GROMACS .gro file of C-alpha atoms in nm:
model
  263
    1MET     CA    1  -4.978 -11.880   2.252
    2SER     CA    2  -5.293 -12.116   2.372
    3ALA     CA    3  -5.335 -12.172   2.753
    4ALA     CA    4  -5.301 -12.530   2.704
    5ASN     CA    5  -4.963 -12.505   2.575
    6LEU     CA    6  -4.884 -12.293   2.836
    7LEU     CA    7  -4.977 -12.591   3.056
    8THR     CA    8  -4.779 -12.828   2.854
    9GLN     CA    9  -4.507 -12.640   2.846
   10LEU     CA   10  -4.531 -12.636   3.273
   11ALA     CA   11  -4.537 -12.965   3.308
   12GLU     CA   12  -4.262 -13.056   3.117
   13HIS     CA   13  -4.048 -12.797   3.247
   14LEU     CA   14  -4.125 -12.937   3.607
   15THR     CA   15  -4.059 -13.310   3.480
   16SER     CA   16  -3.730 -13.239   3.332
   17GLY     CA   17  -3.621 -12.952   3.606
   18GLY     CA   18  -3.630 -12.664   3.429
   19ILE     CA   19  -3.856 -12.516   3.736
   20GLU     CA   20  -3.774 -12.593   4.058
   21VAL     CA   21  -4.058 -12.667   4.368
   22VAL     CA   22  -3.936 -12.490   4.632
   23ASP     CA   23  -4.074 -12.580   4.994
   24CYS     CA   24  -4.139 -12.188   5.159
   25THR     CA   25  -4.317 -12.417   5.488
   26GLY     CA   26  -4.167 -12.506   5.800
   27THR     CA   27  -4.200 -12.818   5.998
   28LEU     CA   28  -4.545 -12.879   6.167
   29GLY     CA   29  -4.508 -13.067   6.518
   30PRO     CA   30  -4.514 -13.023   6.889
   31ASP     CA   31  -4.179 -12.820   6.864
   32THR     CA   32  -4.297 -12.543   6.591
   33PRO     CA   33  -4.336 -12.224   6.760
   34ILE     CA   34  -4.614 -12.076   6.898
   35LEU     CA   35  -4.758 -11.675   6.924
   36GLN     CA   36  -4.740 -11.644   7.282
   37LEU     CA   37  -4.982 -11.352   7.416
   38PRO     CA   38  -4.975 -11.157   7.752
   39GLU     CA   39  -5.205 -11.363   7.946
   40ASP     CA   40  -5.424 -11.091   8.099
   41PHE     CA   41  -5.466 -10.984   7.696
   42ALA     CA   42  -5.626 -11.280   7.503
   43ARG     CA   43  -5.587 -11.633   7.547
   44ASN     CA   44  -5.308 -11.819   7.325
   45THR     CA   45  -5.304 -12.101   7.075
   46PRO     CA   46  -5.230 -12.440   7.244
   47LYS     CA   47  -4.919 -12.629   7.129
   48VAL     CA   48  -4.916 -12.835   6.851
   49GLU     CA   49  -5.044 -13.210   6.922
   50ILE     CA   50  -4.971 -13.507   6.734
   51HIS     CA   51  -5.181 -13.853   6.897
   52LYS     CA   52  -5.195 -14.172   6.709
   53ILE     CA   53  -5.514 -14.355   6.612
   54SER     CA   54  -5.360 -14.649   6.482
   55GLU     CA   55  -5.074 -14.820   6.347
   56TYR     CA   56  -5.125 -15.159   6.193
   57ASP     CA   57  -5.232 -15.265   6.493
   58ASP     CA   58  -5.547 -15.334   6.676
   59ASP     CA   59  -5.731 -15.027   6.660
   60GLY     CA   60  -5.649 -15.056   6.243
   61PRO     CA   61  -5.467 -15.323   6.148
   62PHE     CA   62  -5.414 -15.221   5.804
   63PHE     CA   63  -5.314 -14.845   5.781
   64ALA     CA   64  -5.193 -14.567   6.015
   65TRP     CA   65  -5.314 -14.250   6.115
   66ASN     CA   66  -5.345 -13.950   6.379
   67TRP     CA   67  -5.542 -13.691   6.513
   68MET     CA   68  -5.403 -13.348   6.616
   69VAL     CA   69  -5.465 -13.037   6.813
   70LEU     CA   70  -5.385 -12.758   6.595
   71GLY     CA   71  -5.471 -12.346   6.572
   72GLU     CA   72  -5.555 -12.191   6.259
   73HIS     CA   73  -5.223 -12.005   6.288
   74THR     CA   74  -4.958 -12.232   6.352
   75GLY     CA   75  -4.611 -12.218   6.145
   76THR     CA   76  -4.611 -12.172   5.843
   77HIS     CA   77  -4.987 -12.018   5.798
   78PHE     CA   78  -5.250 -11.806   5.630
   79ASP     CA   79  -5.424 -11.533   5.734
   80ALA     CA   80  -5.757 -11.498   5.610
   81PRO     CA   81  -5.967 -11.117   5.618
   82HIS     CA   82  -6.174 -11.286   5.885
   83HIS     CA   83  -5.852 -11.270   6.082
   84TRP     CA   84  -5.865 -10.930   6.216
   85VAL     CA   85  -6.140 -10.641   6.329
   86THR     CA   86  -6.080 -10.476   6.010
   87GLY     CA   87  -6.177 -10.772   5.771
   88LYS     CA   88  -6.483 -10.926   5.950
   89ASP     CA   89  -6.750 -10.780   5.667
   90PHE     CA   90  -6.627 -10.940   5.419
   91SER     CA   91  -6.795 -11.210   5.312
   92ASP     CA   92  -6.547 -11.357   5.105
   93GLY     CA   93  -6.303 -11.320   5.412
   94TYR     CA   94  -6.314 -11.656   5.499
   95THR     CA   95  -6.084 -12.004   5.392
   96ASP     CA   96  -6.412 -12.143   5.240
   97THR     CA   97  -6.506 -11.808   5.099
   98LEU     CA   98  -6.195 -11.651   4.936
   99ASP     CA   99  -6.137 -11.588   4.595
  100ILE     CA  100  -5.904 -11.887   4.559
  101LYS     CA  101  -5.675 -11.792   4.217
  102ARG     CA  102  -5.616 -11.529   4.412
  103VAL     CA  103  -5.347 -11.713   4.639
  104VAL     CA  104  -5.159 -11.836   4.330
  105ALA     CA  105  -4.966 -11.578   4.241
  106PRO     CA  106  -4.599 -11.389   4.142
  107VAL     CA  107  -4.352 -11.309   4.434
  108ASN     CA  108  -4.142 -11.014   4.526
  109VAL     CA  109  -3.937 -11.171   4.773
  110LEU     CA  110  -3.747 -10.829   4.929
  111ASP     CA  111  -3.392 -10.925   5.073
  112PHE     CA  112  -3.350 -10.773   5.360
  113SER     CA  113  -3.165 -11.057   5.560
  114ALA     CA  114  -2.841 -10.896   5.644
  115GLU     CA  115  -2.960 -10.571   5.772
  116CYS     CA  116  -3.210 -10.803   6.030
  117SER     CA  117  -2.872 -11.016   6.133
  118LYS     CA  118  -2.752 -10.649   6.269
  119ASP     CA  119  -3.142 -10.549   6.415
  120PRO     CA  120  -3.397 -10.796   6.493
  121ASP     CA  121  -3.596 -10.438   6.532
  122PHE     CA  122  -3.553 -10.405   6.149
  123LEU     CA  123  -3.825 -10.212   6.067
  124LEU     CA  124  -3.870 -10.173   5.622
  125THR     CA  125  -3.962  -9.867   5.510
  126ILE     CA  126  -4.067  -9.611   5.222
  127ASP     CA  127  -3.708  -9.606   5.078
  128HIS     CA  128  -3.613  -9.939   5.105
  129VAL     CA  129  -3.914 -10.082   4.895
  130LYS     CA  130  -3.847  -9.817   4.624
  131ALA     CA  131  -3.485  -9.874   4.628
  132TRP     CA  132  -3.562 -10.246   4.553
  133GLU     CA  133  -3.858 -10.146   4.314
  134ALA     CA  134  -3.560  -9.929   4.091
  135GLU     CA  135  -3.306 -10.278   4.141
  136HIS     CA  136  -3.518 -10.528   4.031
  137GLY     CA  137  -3.867 -10.387   3.872
  138GLU     CA  138  -4.212 -10.247   4.007
  139ILE     CA  139  -4.425 -10.439   4.227
  140LYS     CA  140  -4.760 -10.501   4.041
  141ALA     CA  141  -5.133 -10.548   4.092
  142GLY     CA  142  -5.244 -10.897   4.222
  143GLU     CA  143  -4.879 -10.988   4.319
  144TRP     CA  144  -4.742 -11.129   4.688
  145VAL     CA  145  -4.444 -10.974   4.847
  146VAL     CA  146  -4.248 -11.118   5.097
  147LEU     CA  147  -3.998 -10.988   5.367
  148ARG     CA  148  -3.681 -11.214   5.357
  149SER     CA  149  -3.535 -11.171   5.708
  150ASP     CA  150  -3.380 -11.544   5.688
  151TRP     CA  151  -3.581 -11.532   6.052
  152ASP     CA  152  -3.689 -11.937   5.956
  153GLN     CA  153  -3.327 -11.989   6.072
  154ARG     CA  154  -3.421 -11.905   6.460
  155ALA     CA  155  -3.702 -12.153   6.415
  156HIS     CA  156  -3.570 -12.475   6.594
  157ASP     CA  157  -3.552 -12.287   6.894
  158GLU     CA  158  -3.890 -12.100   7.031
  159ALA     CA  159  -3.731 -11.829   7.237
  160LEU     CA  160  -3.497 -11.779   6.991
  161PHE     CA  161  -3.784 -11.764   6.713
  162LEU     CA  162  -4.008 -11.529   6.921
  163ASN     CA  163  -3.692 -11.317   7.035
  164ALA     CA  164  -3.904 -11.137   7.326
  165ASN     CA  165  -3.816 -10.978   7.660
  166GLU     CA  166  -4.004 -10.757   7.935
  167THR     CA  167  -3.989 -10.496   7.660
  168GLY     CA  168  -4.193 -10.698   7.447
  169PRO     CA  169  -4.088 -10.889   7.087
  170HIS     CA  170  -3.811 -10.819   6.890
  171THR     CA  171  -3.902 -10.896   6.559
  172PRO     CA  172  -3.847 -10.756   6.207
  173GLY     CA  173  -4.097 -10.637   5.962
  174PRO     CA  174  -4.353 -10.333   5.783
  175THR     CA  175  -4.381  -9.980   5.860
  176ALA     CA  176  -4.770  -9.898   5.827
  177GLU     CA  177  -4.694  -9.660   5.533
  178VAL     CA  178  -4.514  -9.984   5.373
  179ILE     CA  179  -4.826 -10.200   5.369
  180GLN     CA  180  -5.066  -9.862   5.248
  181TYR     CA  181  -4.796  -9.835   4.987
  182LEU     CA  182  -4.816 -10.193   4.886
  183ILE     CA  183  -5.186 -10.227   4.921
  184ASP     CA  184  -5.232  -9.923   4.695
  185LYS     CA  185  -5.076 -10.128   4.412
  186GLY     CA  186  -5.312 -10.393   4.458
  187ILE     CA  187  -5.088 -10.693   4.591
  188VAL     CA  188  -5.261 -10.996   4.684
  189GLY     CA  189  -5.125 -10.989   4.978
  190TRP     CA  190  -4.772 -10.969   5.253
  191GLY     CA  191  -4.589 -11.231   5.374
  192SER     CA  192  -4.296 -11.266   5.632
  193GLN     CA  193  -4.053 -11.548   5.771
  194CYS     CA  194  -4.111 -11.426   6.157
  195ILE     CA  195  -4.424 -11.544   6.387
  196GLY     CA  196  -4.650 -11.303   6.246
  197THR     CA  197  -4.697 -11.043   5.932
  198ASP     CA  198  -4.625 -10.735   6.192
  199ALA     CA  199  -4.262 -10.627   6.336
  200GLY     CA  200  -4.218 -10.721   6.705
  201LEU     CA  201  -4.276 -10.317   6.809
  202ALA     CA  202  -4.583 -10.307   6.574
  203GLY     CA  203  -4.833 -10.284   6.907
  204GLY     CA  204  -4.701  -9.902   6.923
  205MET     CA  205  -4.715  -9.821   6.585
  206THR     CA  206  -5.026  -9.590   6.415
  207PRO     CA  207  -5.207  -9.770   6.340
  208PRO     CA  208  -5.132 -10.080   6.575
  209PHE     CA  209  -5.025 -10.368   6.369
  210PRO     CA  210  -5.021 -10.231   6.060
  211ALA     CA  211  -4.992 -10.548   5.847
  212HIS     CA  212  -5.309 -10.700   6.021
  213ASN     CA  213  -5.492 -10.372   6.047
  214LEU     CA  214  -5.460 -10.250   5.723
  215LEU     CA  215  -5.475 -10.592   5.527
  216HIS     CA  216  -5.713 -10.707   5.640
  217ALA     CA  217  -5.899 -10.454   5.654
  218ASN     CA  218  -5.870 -10.431   5.251
  219ASN     CA  219  -5.915 -10.779   5.169
  220ARG     CA  220  -5.586 -10.881   5.156
  221PHE     CA  221  -5.446 -11.228   5.301
  222GLY     CA  222  -5.127 -11.231   5.502
  223LEU     CA  223  -4.829 -11.498   5.550
  224ALA     CA  224  -4.599 -11.579   5.856
  225SER     CA  225  -4.378 -11.842   5.912
  226LEU     CA  226  -4.238 -11.882   5.597
  227ALA     CA  227  -3.891 -12.081   5.507
  228ASN     CA  228  -3.667 -12.084   5.300
  229LEU     CA  229  -3.698 -11.769   5.108
  230ASP     CA  230  -3.333 -11.736   5.051
  231LYS     CA  231  -3.411 -12.040   4.786
  232LEU     CA  232  -3.621 -11.752   4.609
  233PRO     CA  233  -3.502 -11.497   4.295
  234ALA     CA  234  -3.586 -11.139   4.405
  235LYS     CA  235  -3.899 -11.210   4.079
  236GLY     CA  236  -3.916 -11.456   3.860
  237ALA     CA  237  -4.096 -11.709   4.097
  238ILE     CA  238  -4.498 -11.830   4.165
  239LEU     CA  239  -4.598 -11.848   4.495
  240ILE     CA  240  -4.918 -12.100   4.543
  241ALA     CA  241  -5.023 -12.049   4.921
  242ALA     CA  242  -5.346 -12.227   4.941
  243PRO     CA  243  -5.538 -12.245   5.336
  244LEU     CA  244  -5.718 -12.490   5.403
  245LYS     CA  245  -6.073 -12.530   5.311
  246ILE     CA  246  -6.199 -12.474   5.680
  247VAL     CA  247  -6.578 -12.343   5.754
  248LYS     CA  248  -6.557 -11.989   5.849
  249GLY     CA  249  -6.172 -12.030   5.839
  250THR     CA  250  -5.972 -11.707   5.960
  251GLY     CA  251  -5.666 -11.922   5.866
  252SER     CA  252  -5.480 -12.202   5.850
  253PRO     CA  253  -5.160 -12.411   5.802
  254ILE     CA  254  -5.047 -12.435   5.507
  255ARG     CA  255  -4.821 -12.574   5.243
  256ALA     CA  256  -4.648 -12.309   5.052
  257LEU     CA  257  -4.480 -12.398   4.737
  258ALA     CA  258  -4.263 -12.180   4.509
  259LEU     CA  259  -4.260 -12.263   4.137
  260VAL     CA  260  -3.815 -12.124   4.050
  261PRO     CA  261  -3.741 -12.137   3.691
  262LYS     CA  262  -3.378 -12.225   3.695
  263GLY     CA  263  -3.106 -12.135   3.475
   0.00000   0.00000   0.00000
């Protein structure tokens, strides 16, 4: 079958509802949870601000539009390799230079939501991933891998979403061994439903923050604050996670969309 025929069939399935478009994106606005780093460690991203320019009034009689204060790594967002020091030397490591075809890829949804509901510090291990592959099939090169934790159900409350106390943040994520295993398989990137791609306690791992450290050292991508992964199958969906083409952008809020076959 030719590529043209495949695209024609895709269009027909989209029109008929045979393929569903699932929005994997959280709402972006003043109440969107923002990563909070220790003030003596780093400067934080500001809260989202949306300001009206005009709305059919004296400042613009026929049109409505706004201006915004917005961090690159806010809400459902994309981490480009240049986001982390280990990825700083890739010429194609910015949002305006990356190979855009890589961001449209099959997605493997690793559902460990039950485990995460019982333990907010749940860590995904090699044994977890291999057991998932034995049940659902091998994770292949050029694919996305995302951890379903159902953490998006907390996104209405920043404190609940960040889940931090005097011992630090407590959110699920991968071990360093898992990230290296997936990189060796040739994945395009790793995604999470939490505020970042790493577990809350990842600062104490070796290397620290392994998802950031290892992914970006190998020119791979990260996705954070994903939503509605419970609406995706373990395999069989296509994830579209395209960042804005920001000049030398280290990342970008995205509208993450999944194409999911019905029936």
